[in-house]
XYZ file of C-alpha atoms in Angstrom:
719
model
C 0.000 0.000 0.000
C 1.426 3.346 -1.064
C 1.814 5.837 1.768
C 0.291 9.289 1.344
C 2.489 12.237 0.484
C 3.458 14.530 3.374
C 1.510 17.712 2.671
C 0.674 20.755 4.823
C -2.885 19.429 5.065
C -1.699 16.021 6.289
C 0.622 17.657 8.813
C -2.203 19.835 10.143
C -4.560 16.847 10.380
C -2.013 15.233 12.692
C -2.215 18.177 15.086
C 1.268 19.449 14.280
C 1.917 23.173 13.838
C 4.185 24.340 10.971
C 6.989 25.258 13.373
C 6.732 21.827 15.013
C 7.025 20.165 11.616
C 10.080 22.340 10.901
C 11.551 21.065 14.157
C 10.985 17.492 12.970
C 12.858 18.272 9.759
C 15.748 19.707 11.796
C 15.878 16.608 13.999
C 15.894 13.954 11.286
C 17.298 16.003 8.385
C 14.758 14.728 5.865
C 11.052 14.410 5.130
C 9.480 11.915 7.540
C 7.666 8.843 6.337
C 3.922 8.613 6.951
C 4.543 6.289 9.917
C 7.187 8.628 11.307
C 4.806 11.565 11.018
C 2.214 9.584 12.945
C 4.755 8.710 15.645
C 5.804 12.348 16.089
C 2.150 13.371 16.136
C 1.371 10.833 18.846
C 4.338 11.683 21.046
C 4.179 15.461 20.606
C 0.448 15.944 21.042
C -0.797 17.616 24.200
C -2.241 14.409 25.651
C 1.127 12.609 25.685
C 3.757 15.358 25.860
C 2.153 17.869 28.275
C 3.900 20.504 26.180
C 1.710 23.370 27.428
C 1.629 22.303 31.071
C 5.041 20.820 31.953
C 6.467 24.178 33.010
C 3.761 24.634 35.634
C 3.378 21.005 36.711
C 7.004 21.064 37.858
C 6.088 23.650 40.494
C 3.767 21.255 42.333
C 4.980 19.692 45.610
C 5.480 15.996 44.883
C 7.674 14.745 47.719
C 7.230 13.700 51.321
C 8.355 10.946 53.665
C 5.267 8.941 52.675
C 5.967 9.191 48.919
C 7.676 6.218 47.287
C 7.086 7.302 43.676
C 5.841 10.647 42.444
C 4.779 11.799 38.959
C 6.406 10.279 35.892
C 5.413 6.644 36.219
C 2.122 4.917 35.408
C 0.795 5.848 38.877
C 1.938 7.384 42.144
C 2.940 5.265 45.134
C 2.568 6.112 48.822
C 3.757 4.126 51.842
C 1.043 2.973 54.269
C 3.348 1.082 56.631
C 3.998 -2.589 57.345
C 5.705 -3.071 53.994
C 2.619 -2.063 52.028
C 1.855 0.824 49.713
C -1.111 2.278 47.875
C -0.749 2.904 44.128
C -3.177 5.390 42.550
C -3.889 7.790 39.736
C -6.678 9.708 38.012
C -6.991 10.159 34.240
C -9.401 11.709 31.776
C -11.311 10.096 28.926
C -13.259 13.195 27.993
C -13.158 13.402 24.212
C -13.808 9.684 23.576
C -16.740 9.719 26.013
C -18.405 12.627 24.230
C -18.070 10.866 20.872
C -19.059 7.366 22.057
C -20.154 7.539 25.699
C -20.323 3.850 26.627
C -16.978 2.761 25.182
C -15.329 6.079 25.977
C -16.135 5.745 29.664
C -15.535 1.984 29.776
C -12.059 2.224 28.273
C -11.281 5.119 30.589
C -11.907 2.769 33.511
C -9.883 0.030 31.839
C -6.941 2.323 31.192
C -6.687 3.604 34.745
C -6.908 0.063 36.139
C -3.984 -0.985 33.912
C -1.948 1.970 35.167
C -2.319 0.522 38.658
C -1.704 -3.175 38.111
C 1.148 -2.452 35.689
C 3.098 -1.389 38.777
C 2.411 -4.632 40.602
C -0.629 -3.499 42.593
C -3.957 -5.295 42.793
C -6.763 -2.716 42.298
C -8.978 -2.308 45.360
C -11.055 0.808 44.603
C -12.319 2.989 41.774
C -13.984 6.407 41.605
C -15.147 8.730 38.865
C -15.809 12.432 38.441
C -18.411 13.218 35.756
C -19.403 16.590 34.303
C -22.251 17.000 31.806
C -24.093 19.829 30.092
C -27.444 21.224 31.155
C -30.131 18.581 31.532
C -32.289 20.154 28.803
C -29.545 19.842 26.185
C -30.517 17.251 23.536
C -27.294 15.245 24.002
C -27.124 15.172 27.803
C -29.463 12.221 28.453
C -27.617 10.019 25.948
C -24.261 10.993 27.436
C -25.312 10.445 31.049
C -26.806 7.020 30.370
C -23.950 5.903 28.146
C -21.186 7.043 30.484
C -22.785 5.638 33.638
C -23.438 2.321 31.898
C -19.864 2.283 30.554
C -18.305 2.943 33.960
C -20.465 0.276 35.597
C -20.204 -2.185 32.740
C -16.414 -2.241 32.795
C -15.772 -1.856 36.530
C -18.431 -4.368 37.573
C -17.237 -7.033 35.143
C -13.591 -6.473 36.036
C -14.472 -6.783 39.718
C -13.326 -3.607 41.462
C -15.578 -1.676 43.884
C -16.577 1.839 42.873
C -16.612 3.700 46.189
C -17.100 7.372 45.359
C -17.160 10.163 42.843
C -18.838 13.324 41.646
C -21.593 14.330 39.239
C -22.362 17.837 38.007
C -24.345 19.597 35.286
C -23.592 22.984 33.732
C -24.159 24.530 30.279
C -20.368 24.948 29.973
C -20.108 21.175 29.404
C -22.731 21.035 26.623
C -20.043 20.493 23.997
C -17.554 18.573 26.112
C -18.491 16.204 28.902
C -15.752 15.260 31.364
C -15.106 11.670 32.417
C -12.296 11.439 34.982
C -11.497 7.927 36.224
C -9.581 7.070 39.398
C -8.177 3.742 40.553
C -6.119 2.625 43.530
C -4.395 -0.644 44.315
C -2.305 -2.318 46.990
C 1.245 -3.585 46.553
C 4.182 -4.684 48.676
C 6.874 -2.016 48.834
C 9.528 -4.565 47.823
C 7.555 -5.725 44.767
C 6.940 -2.552 42.749
C 7.492 -2.586 38.993
C 8.618 0.394 36.928
C 8.673 1.192 33.222
C 12.342 2.070 32.569
C 13.978 -0.464 30.271
C 17.454 -1.717 31.132
C 20.006 -3.906 29.434
C 20.969 -4.053 25.748
C 19.601 -6.875 23.617
C 16.749 -7.619 25.989
C 13.546 -8.990 24.417
C 10.627 -6.568 24.094
C 7.434 -8.549 24.611
C 3.859 -7.772 23.585
C 1.266 -9.009 26.093
C -2.523 -9.260 26.210
C -5.143 -8.758 23.524
C -4.618 -8.478 19.790
C -4.173 -5.170 17.972
C -6.982 -3.778 15.815
C -7.797 -0.526 14.107
C -9.882 0.856 16.989
C -8.467 3.967 18.577
C -6.016 4.824 15.783
C -5.090 8.465 16.376
C -7.050 8.661 19.617
C -4.427 10.627 21.545
C -4.163 13.200 18.779
C -7.954 13.529 18.691
C -7.951 14.060 22.457
C -5.564 16.992 22.004
C -7.806 19.035 19.720
C -10.980 21.072 19.986
C -14.269 19.718 18.657
C -16.200 21.202 15.761
C -18.988 20.084 13.400
C -16.868 17.144 12.169
C -17.145 15.391 15.530
C -19.069 12.369 14.199
C -16.179 11.612 11.849
C -13.990 11.012 14.919
C -16.065 8.057 16.152
C -13.584 5.438 14.759
C -10.866 6.897 17.030
C -12.664 5.598 20.142
C -11.349 2.318 21.542
C -13.451 -0.729 22.356
C -12.946 -2.390 25.734
C -13.324 -5.935 27.035
C -13.308 -6.078 30.859
C -13.129 -9.866 30.967
C -9.920 -9.811 28.921
C -8.578 -7.094 31.223
C -9.333 -9.238 34.271
C -7.331 -12.087 32.737
C -4.570 -9.649 31.792
C -4.334 -8.440 35.382
C -4.136 -11.935 36.818
C -1.558 -12.956 34.220
C 0.512 -9.817 34.802
C 0.547 -10.168 38.588
C 1.425 -13.853 38.265
C 4.158 -13.017 35.745
C 5.684 -10.511 38.160
C 6.164 -13.266 40.720
C 8.338 -15.274 38.307
C 11.173 -12.740 38.224
C 10.859 -12.417 34.439
C 9.995 -8.721 34.304
C 12.716 -6.105 33.814
C 10.241 -3.317 33.063
C 6.614 -3.109 32.052
C 4.335 -0.452 30.594
C 0.631 -0.213 29.860
C -0.307 0.468 26.230
C -2.579 3.449 26.757
C -2.671 6.670 24.766
C -0.762 6.294 21.469
C -0.554 2.551 22.096
C 2.578 0.730 20.994
C 4.333 3.992 20.121
C 4.061 5.659 23.506
C 4.716 2.545 25.579
C 7.869 1.625 23.647
C 9.229 5.176 23.565
C 8.645 5.778 27.277
C 10.315 2.500 28.266
C 13.321 3.234 26.084
C 13.626 6.885 27.023
C 13.475 6.265 30.784
C 16.177 3.599 30.418
C 18.246 5.730 27.991
C 18.059 2.953 25.426
C 16.823 2.500 21.895
C 14.068 0.108 20.793
C 13.688 -1.983 17.647
C 10.240 -3.360 16.810
C 9.413 -5.948 14.129
C 5.746 -5.325 13.435
C 5.067 -8.552 11.537
C 5.413 -10.224 14.964
C 2.678 -8.101 16.572
C -0.536 -10.113 17.176
C -3.337 -8.512 15.118
C -7.043 -9.190 14.727
C -7.559 -7.419 11.410
C -6.048 -8.126 8.010
C -3.558 -5.978 6.109
C -2.831 -3.601 8.982
C -0.180 -1.042 8.093
C 2.772 -0.004 10.226
C 1.052 3.325 10.806
C -2.089 1.615 12.108
C -0.225 -0.802 14.350
C 1.930 1.915 15.883
C -1.002 4.261 16.577
C -3.748 1.778 17.453
C -5.161 2.206 20.952
C -6.720 -1.244 21.165
C -7.293 -2.049 24.813
C -6.006 -4.647 27.275
C -2.404 -4.616 26.034
C 0.992 -4.292 27.760
C 4.617 -4.048 26.701
C 7.405 -5.667 28.704
C 11.172 -5.952 28.676
C 11.891 -9.576 29.565
C 14.759 -11.419 31.197
C 15.597 -13.739 28.266
C 16.312 -16.776 30.433
C 12.733 -16.542 31.762
C 11.024 -16.536 28.353
C 9.514 -20.015 28.628
C 8.236 -19.396 32.150
C 6.688 -16.072 31.163
C 5.062 -17.448 28.035
C 3.547 -20.322 30.002
C 1.794 -17.835 32.288
C 0.153 -16.024 29.381
C -0.715 -19.260 27.602
C -2.470 -20.355 30.789
C -4.607 -17.194 30.758
C -5.255 -17.525 26.984
C -3.552 -14.219 26.147
C -1.059 -13.275 23.472
C 2.638 -13.370 24.318
C 4.941 -12.346 21.496
C 8.542 -11.155 21.353
C 8.237 -8.206 18.964
C 11.637 -6.538 19.291
C 14.629 -5.798 21.469
C 16.399 -3.027 23.320
C 19.377 -1.519 21.508
C 22.277 0.656 22.618
C 21.763 3.378 19.991
C 19.360 6.261 20.508
C 17.004 4.907 17.837
C 13.355 4.004 17.509
C 13.558 1.522 14.655
C 10.303 0.185 13.205
C 10.527 -2.646 10.676
C 7.560 -4.265 8.913
C 8.089 -7.307 6.693
C 11.738 -6.407 6.226
C 11.053 -2.775 5.289
C 12.102 0.083 7.580
C 9.005 2.177 8.290
C 10.543 4.495 10.877
C 14.052 5.248 12.072
C 14.034 8.089 14.573
C 16.144 9.326 17.490
C 14.099 7.915 20.374
C 15.101 10.525 22.951
C 13.765 13.290 20.711
C 10.288 11.775 20.850
C 9.720 11.893 24.600
C 11.901 13.784 27.061
C 12.900 16.431 24.508
C 9.429 16.923 23.010
C 8.354 20.554 22.548
C 7.709 22.552 25.693
C 5.834 25.835 25.595
C 5.696 28.755 27.965
C 2.236 29.825 26.859
C 1.276 33.477 27.342
C -1.230 33.858 30.156
C -3.221 36.577 31.812
C -4.417 36.509 35.376
C -8.143 36.013 35.817
C -9.632 39.404 36.724
C -11.268 39.824 40.140
C -14.816 38.525 40.266
C -17.685 40.972 40.225
C -19.003 41.976 43.613
C -21.864 39.966 45.049
C -25.206 41.740 44.757
C -27.700 41.496 47.589
C -29.076 38.019 48.137
C -32.716 37.883 49.252
C -33.639 36.009 52.405
C -35.221 32.636 51.697
C -37.112 30.211 53.885
C -34.699 27.465 54.938
C -36.971 24.584 53.987
C -37.827 26.145 50.633
C -34.150 26.574 49.868
C -33.352 23.030 50.939
C -36.124 21.640 48.726
C -34.807 23.613 45.762
C -31.338 22.108 46.221
C -32.630 18.566 46.697
C -34.743 18.834 43.552
C -31.844 20.086 41.427
C -29.743 17.621 39.400
C -26.574 19.046 40.940
C -27.491 18.400 44.586
C -30.073 15.630 44.510
C -29.312 12.085 45.681
C -26.905 10.125 43.440
C -28.394 6.686 44.184
C -29.564 6.232 40.591
C -25.934 6.519 39.494
C -23.953 4.658 42.139
C -26.464 1.827 42.465
C -25.459 0.870 38.915
C -21.923 0.317 40.214
C -20.794 -2.640 42.302
C -19.433 -1.117 45.501
C -19.178 -4.350 47.519
C -17.170 -6.699 45.295
C -14.058 -8.102 47.087
C -15.979 -7.719 50.391
C -13.662 -5.097 51.893
C -15.880 -2.036 51.438
C -16.620 -0.364 54.781
C -18.443 2.707 53.468
C -20.398 2.752 50.223
C -20.937 5.765 47.916
C -23.355 8.500 48.897
C -22.096 9.156 52.427
C -18.870 11.086 51.797
C -15.459 9.495 51.355
C -15.453 5.804 50.474
C -13.552 3.440 52.781
C -11.883 0.132 51.890
C -10.410 -2.270 54.428
C -6.760 -3.212 53.818
C -7.379 -6.937 53.718
C -5.699 -8.955 56.435
C -4.736 -5.887 58.489
C -6.546 -3.544 60.912
C -6.004 -0.629 58.492
C -8.350 1.017 56.017
C -7.967 3.504 53.179
C -10.341 6.379 52.428
C -10.881 7.853 48.956
C -12.474 11.054 47.681
C -12.716 13.167 44.528
C -13.420 16.897 44.682
C -13.552 20.179 42.760
C -15.981 23.101 42.536
C -15.599 24.457 38.980
C -17.680 27.601 39.554
C -15.165 28.628 42.241
C -12.229 28.004 39.896
C -13.877 30.036 37.148
C -14.356 32.994 39.488
C -10.971 32.713 41.191
C -8.595 30.005 39.918
C -6.166 30.415 42.824
C -8.759 30.099 45.595
C -10.681 27.497 43.575
C -7.560 25.351 43.262
C -6.937 25.644 46.995
C -10.565 24.804 47.737
C -10.496 21.576 45.691
C -7.592 20.302 47.784
C -9.117 21.585 51.030
C -12.436 19.847 50.365
C -10.643 16.580 49.612
C -8.749 17.028 52.894
C -12.010 17.601 54.773
C -13.798 14.634 53.197
C -11.004 12.298 54.269
C -10.817 13.894 57.708
C -14.583 13.570 58.230
C -14.245 9.764 58.253
C -11.231 9.899 60.566
C -8.555 9.374 57.907
C -5.155 11.048 57.805
C -4.763 12.495 54.278
C -1.695 11.000 52.575
C -1.424 12.324 49.044
C -3.309 13.472 45.972
C -3.644 12.928 42.245
C -4.974 15.619 39.936
C -6.915 15.710 36.684
C -6.541 19.168 35.154
C -9.444 19.709 32.737
C -9.298 23.040 30.879
C -10.066 24.657 27.541
C -7.649 25.830 24.844
C -4.259 26.741 26.404
C -3.400 28.897 23.401
C -5.903 31.436 24.737
C -4.122 33.527 27.409
C -7.223 33.727 29.592
C -7.561 29.918 29.621
C -3.857 29.474 30.323
C -4.310 31.989 33.125
C -6.982 29.787 34.669
C -4.603 26.829 34.504
C -1.708 28.746 36.058
C -3.881 30.172 38.836
C -5.310 26.764 39.691
C -1.856 25.150 39.745
C -0.609 27.843 42.122
C -3.580 27.327 44.431
C -3.292 23.537 44.350
C 0.440 23.752 45.014
C -0.015 26.004 48.039
C -2.753 23.782 49.474
C -1.054 20.408 49.060
C 2.075 21.827 50.674
C 0.203 23.322 53.639
C -1.917 20.193 54.168
C 0.912 17.686 53.536
C -0.881 16.041 50.615
C 1.727 15.970 47.809
C 0.681 15.380 44.218
C 2.050 11.959 43.235
C 0.370 11.412 39.863
C -2.108 13.005 37.519
C -3.292 13.929 34.084
C -3.825 17.082 32.042
C -6.725 17.347 29.583
C -6.676 20.519 27.508
C -8.600 21.725 24.436
C -11.933 20.850 26.040
C -13.737 23.244 23.701
C -16.355 22.996 21.000
C -16.669 25.706 18.369
C -14.517 27.965 20.528
C -16.561 27.574 23.724
C -14.628 26.057 26.615
C -15.657 24.150 29.706
C -15.508 25.536 33.215
C -11.962 25.061 34.521
C -12.184 21.737 36.347
C -9.009 20.677 38.204
C -10.313 17.500 39.847
C -8.471 16.361 42.966
C -8.444 12.691 43.924
C -7.118 12.012 47.410
C -6.243 9.041 49.592
C -6.168 8.877 53.391
C -5.109 6.235 55.912
C -7.090 4.990 58.904
C -4.674 3.030 61.126
C -7.506 1.115 62.802
C -10.648 0.596 60.732
C -12.664 0.262 63.932
C -11.879 3.926 64.612
C -13.318 5.180 61.329
C -16.051 7.769 61.820
C -18.874 5.846 60.191
C -21.766 6.202 62.609
C -25.054 8.007 62.038
C -27.027 10.661 63.877
C -29.646 9.337 66.291
C -32.568 10.620 68.329
C -31.287 12.943 71.051
C -27.958 13.710 69.408
C -26.618 17.259 69.403
C -25.545 18.965 66.152
C -22.279 20.892 66.484
C -20.518 23.083 63.947
C -16.719 23.274 63.909
C -15.353 26.453 62.318
C -16.419 30.032 61.684
C -19.572 30.888 59.709
C -19.404 34.277 58.010
C -22.123 33.513 55.471
C -20.211 33.522 52.168
C -22.769 33.290 49.342
C -20.644 34.227 46.333
C -20.747 31.490 43.659
C -22.802 29.366 46.058
C -25.147 26.506 45.257
C -28.049 28.585 46.574
C -27.181 31.417 44.232
C -26.948 29.105 41.201
C -29.894 26.785 41.835
C -32.433 29.131 43.426
C -31.624 32.541 41.970
C -29.917 31.461 38.708
C -26.974 33.738 39.481
C -23.214 33.298 39.236
C -21.910 36.541 40.748
C -19.492 37.089 43.600
C -16.095 35.655 44.407
C -15.131 32.143 45.469
C -14.804 31.678 49.226
C -11.387 32.316 50.738
C -9.563 29.194 51.927
C -7.601 29.610 55.169
C -5.233 26.648 55.021
C -4.079 27.072 58.616
C -7.709 26.927 59.756
C -8.247 23.844 57.576
C -5.331 22.070 59.195
C -6.320 22.973 62.746
C -9.918 21.876 62.184
C -8.791 18.633 60.587
C -6.411 17.842 63.421
C -9.221 18.499 65.918
C -11.541 16.002 64.215
C -8.901 13.264 64.104
C -7.652 13.915 67.638
C -11.183 13.728 69.068
C -12.765 11.028 66.913
C -13.763 8.959 69.966
C -16.369 11.599 70.862
C -17.770 11.942 67.346
C -20.600 9.651 66.239
C -21.113 11.123 62.759
C -19.366 13.862 60.834
C -19.505 15.632 57.486
C -17.757 18.630 56.056
C -19.689 21.735 55.000
C -19.297 22.552 51.319
C -21.835 23.007 48.496
C -25.214 24.032 49.867
C -23.755 25.157 53.171
C -24.859 24.058 56.601
C -28.425 23.233 55.618
C -27.503 20.638 52.999
C -24.797 19.085 55.204
C -27.227 18.898 58.153
C -29.883 17.265 55.954
C -27.326 14.654 54.829
C -26.622 13.691 58.455
C -30.331 13.513 59.312
C -31.233 11.534 56.178
C -28.421 9.008 56.738
C -29.641 8.427 60.292
C -33.330 8.533 59.346
C -33.988 11.023 62.106
C -35.443 14.515 62.239
C -33.485 17.676 62.991
C -34.259 21.077 64.445
C -31.789 23.745 63.355
C -31.221 26.758 65.590
C -29.951 28.804 62.625
C -32.523 30.520 60.402
C -30.786 33.324 58.469
C -29.945 32.708 54.801
C -26.189 33.538 54.926
C -25.414 31.114 57.738
C -27.758 28.394 56.467
C -26.514 28.391 52.878
C -23.119 30.097 53.175
C -20.171 28.121 51.837
C -17.394 29.287 54.166
C -14.554 26.787 54.241
C -12.762 24.887 57.040
C -16.044 23.758 58.618
C -17.579 20.467 59.738
C -20.842 19.310 61.277
C -20.659 16.793 64.114
C -23.429 14.604 65.566
C -22.929 13.181 69.045
C -24.565 12.641 72.415
C -24.876 15.505 74.908
C -22.087 14.109 77.123
C -19.718 13.809 74.172
C -20.663 17.318 73.076
C -19.556 18.658 76.448
C -16.212 16.870 76.134
C -15.763 18.235 72.608
C -16.487 21.765 73.782
C -13.756 21.496 76.423
C -11.331 20.059 73.850
C -12.188 22.839 71.389
C -11.341 25.458 73.985
C -7.943 23.880 74.561
C -7.300 23.571 70.812
C -8.446 27.158 70.223
C -10.964 26.205 67.532
C -14.571 27.392 67.317
C -17.235 24.809 68.151
C -20.880 25.814 68.510
C -24.178 24.024 69.012
C -26.456 24.605 65.998
C -29.269 22.091 66.491
C -30.514 18.765 67.801
C -31.703 15.540 66.222
C -35.253 14.615 67.153
C -38.496 13.409 65.624
C -38.954 12.754 61.921
C -38.956 16.261 60.400
C -36.380 18.853 59.401
C -37.374 22.079 61.173
C -35.870 25.472 60.403
C -37.582 28.341 62.175
C -41.323 28.156 61.548
C -40.986 25.758 58.589
C -40.604 21.998 58.571
C -40.779 18.994 56.251
C -40.689 15.239 56.907
C -37.297 13.636 56.268
C -39.084 10.900 54.293
C -40.640 13.455 51.933
C -37.327 15.257 51.411
C -35.609 11.932 50.731
C -38.262 10.980 48.174
C -37.909 14.374 46.472
C -34.130 14.059 46.310
C -34.026 10.458 45.092
C -36.615 11.036 42.367
C -34.688 13.783 40.567
C -32.115 11.839 38.537
C -34.346 8.843 37.654
C -37.038 11.242 36.456
C -34.553 13.038 34.225
C -32.482 10.145 32.909
C -33.916 6.695 33.606
C-alpha cells in the first residue's frame, strides 16, 4: 500500500503546527515517512507530551516521607506502613466519552486500572468524576446514560468496587463532557514494577489482547478542539473488554512473581508507540520493533495503524531472556497473546521494521523527554464581580430547591449501577462522603475522595484550586482518615488562549499552596486541555483525587445521627454566598467571588476532628449548599429529624470553608467543647436531632418526603 504524500494538510490533520514540523525536519534532516509523522504526532500531542503544562506542573509539591514514587510513572505510590503501599492515579477520557459515551467511559476505567496493576498493585477501589451539560440539552441524556453504563459495565465485570465520585451539570459542558477515572491498588513495597527499560539486547514482549484498528489516532484527537466534524472522529474511540482485562491483570501479577519482568508499561494513549518510547527513554536505550510479529485481529494492517492503534487490554514488557519459557507459560495459561516483537538496543534509535522494510528510524530521545515545551502566554483572571444582595429565603424552601436540582439531589440512581461491595472489603459505600476500603488482612483502612468546585475556579482560579484540595482534605478527615497524598486531573479549555492558560496557572498555584500546607503531595495526575467545542470552553475543572489512611478501621467515623444527638458546627460561619449553590440553583446567578480558603484553619480543624474522633458519632464537612444541605445529609443518613437553631440565609446556605458538622450525644458534646477550647478552635451548638422532620424556624418537612424528592430527581430526568 502506497503511503500518502506529506503535505501541509496532512501535517495539520495530525495536530502538528508548521513550526513543530520544521523542528521534525531539523531533527531527522529529511522528510518523515507517513509512519514517522504519525509517531511524532502521537508523542508530541498535548495528551502525551504535556507541552503546554510541563512548566507549571514542575512547580507542584510531589515529595514527602510517605511518597515512594511521584509523577512520571504509570501511577503514584505512597507508603502505608507494614511493607505495604497504595498505588493510585486519576486520568481523563473526555473526548472519547463525548463521541461514544459507553466505550469512551468503559475504556477510561480500563486504562486507569492498567496503570495501577502495571506497577504490581492489585486494584482495590475505583472512583469517577463526571461533568455534563445542562439537563435540557438534547445530548445530555444520551451521554449520562452511556457514560454511567460504561463505567459500571467495565468496573463491575472487572471486579473492582466503585466507592465514590462526583456528578455535576452545567451549560459549559454542553459540547464537552468530562469523564475522569480514578483507581487505587495495593502492593508490597519490595515488589513494585517500573517502566524504565534496562540492558541491551533484551527482548521486548507484547502481552494481552490483539491489535486492531480501533483507537487509531485517539491521543491526537484528544488533544484538539471539537467542531462540526465530531461524528467523523467516532472510529478513534477504543473498544474495551473487561473480561480480557481481568485475565490480563491476573496474568501480569502472576508473571511478576516469576522474576521475568525487567520493566513493564501499559499500552494506553498512542498505544505501541508511547509505551515503547517511554520504556526506552526512561532507560536511555533504543528500541527496535518488528511489526510482523505483533498479534493482530484485522487483516492488512499497516505499520502506521499498528503503531497508533489504541486497542485495549495490552501491555509491553522488557523480559529477562532466560525466563522466556516461564513467562510465556503464564500467558498461555490465561489464553492471552505473548509475542517477542523486538529488542532493546544501545543506539538512541526508535527503529520500526515491517516485513523487512524500515518504516521508521528516529532518534528515540527526541520523541519523549525532549518533546516541545511551551511557555504559553497567560493573563491573570480578573477579580470577580461583587456579590449583589441576596434575598432572604425560607430554609426549607431553599433546601427543597437544592434537593430537587440535578446538581445536589441524591446520586443513588448513578452509584447503584456500580458494584461497591465486590471483594468484600468495602466499609463505606458511595453516597455518604469518602469511600472506605479495608486493607485486607490488616486492621487498616484507606479512604478515597474526589473533589472540585468548577464555579469557584472560574471565578478565582487560585482560591478554587486551593478549595479543591481543602475539600478533599475535609472529606477524608470527616471519616477519621489522615490524608496522605493526591492525584490531579486538570481539565481546561484551549491553552493557546491567554485567559484559559491563566486559569490553569492560577489553579496550579492554588493547588500547590494547598497540598504543601496540608501535607498532601501530588504523586500522579493527568492534564486534559482543548476541552472546547466551536470555541466555547468548559468551566476550569481541576479534579483532585485524594487518599487517606485509617490506622484502625474500627476507629473510622462511620456512625449516624440518632434521636437525642446534638448537632455541632466546627469552624467560623461568616455567610459567604458568592458562587454558592443557593445562588446558582435558586436565583440562577453566578456573581461574587469564590470563598477564601484559610489553610491554617483547615489544618487545625482537621487535626481536631482526628484527635477527638472517639467523641464523634457522625461527621460531614460543609461545602456546596452550606450548613443546611450538610445537616440534611446527616439527618437523612440516620433517618432522624433535625431542628436547626440557625434561620438566616447567609449562615444556612453560606459556603465558608474549614467547617464540619458533628453529631454526638450531649455528654460527648460537652467533652468536645472542652477540647475545642484547649485547641483554640470554634465549636458551637447549631441544632438537635429529634423526631422525623427537618425544622428550620417556623418551617418543617418530613425527612421521608425530602428523601423521596431528592431520590426522584435523577431517575425522572435520565432513567
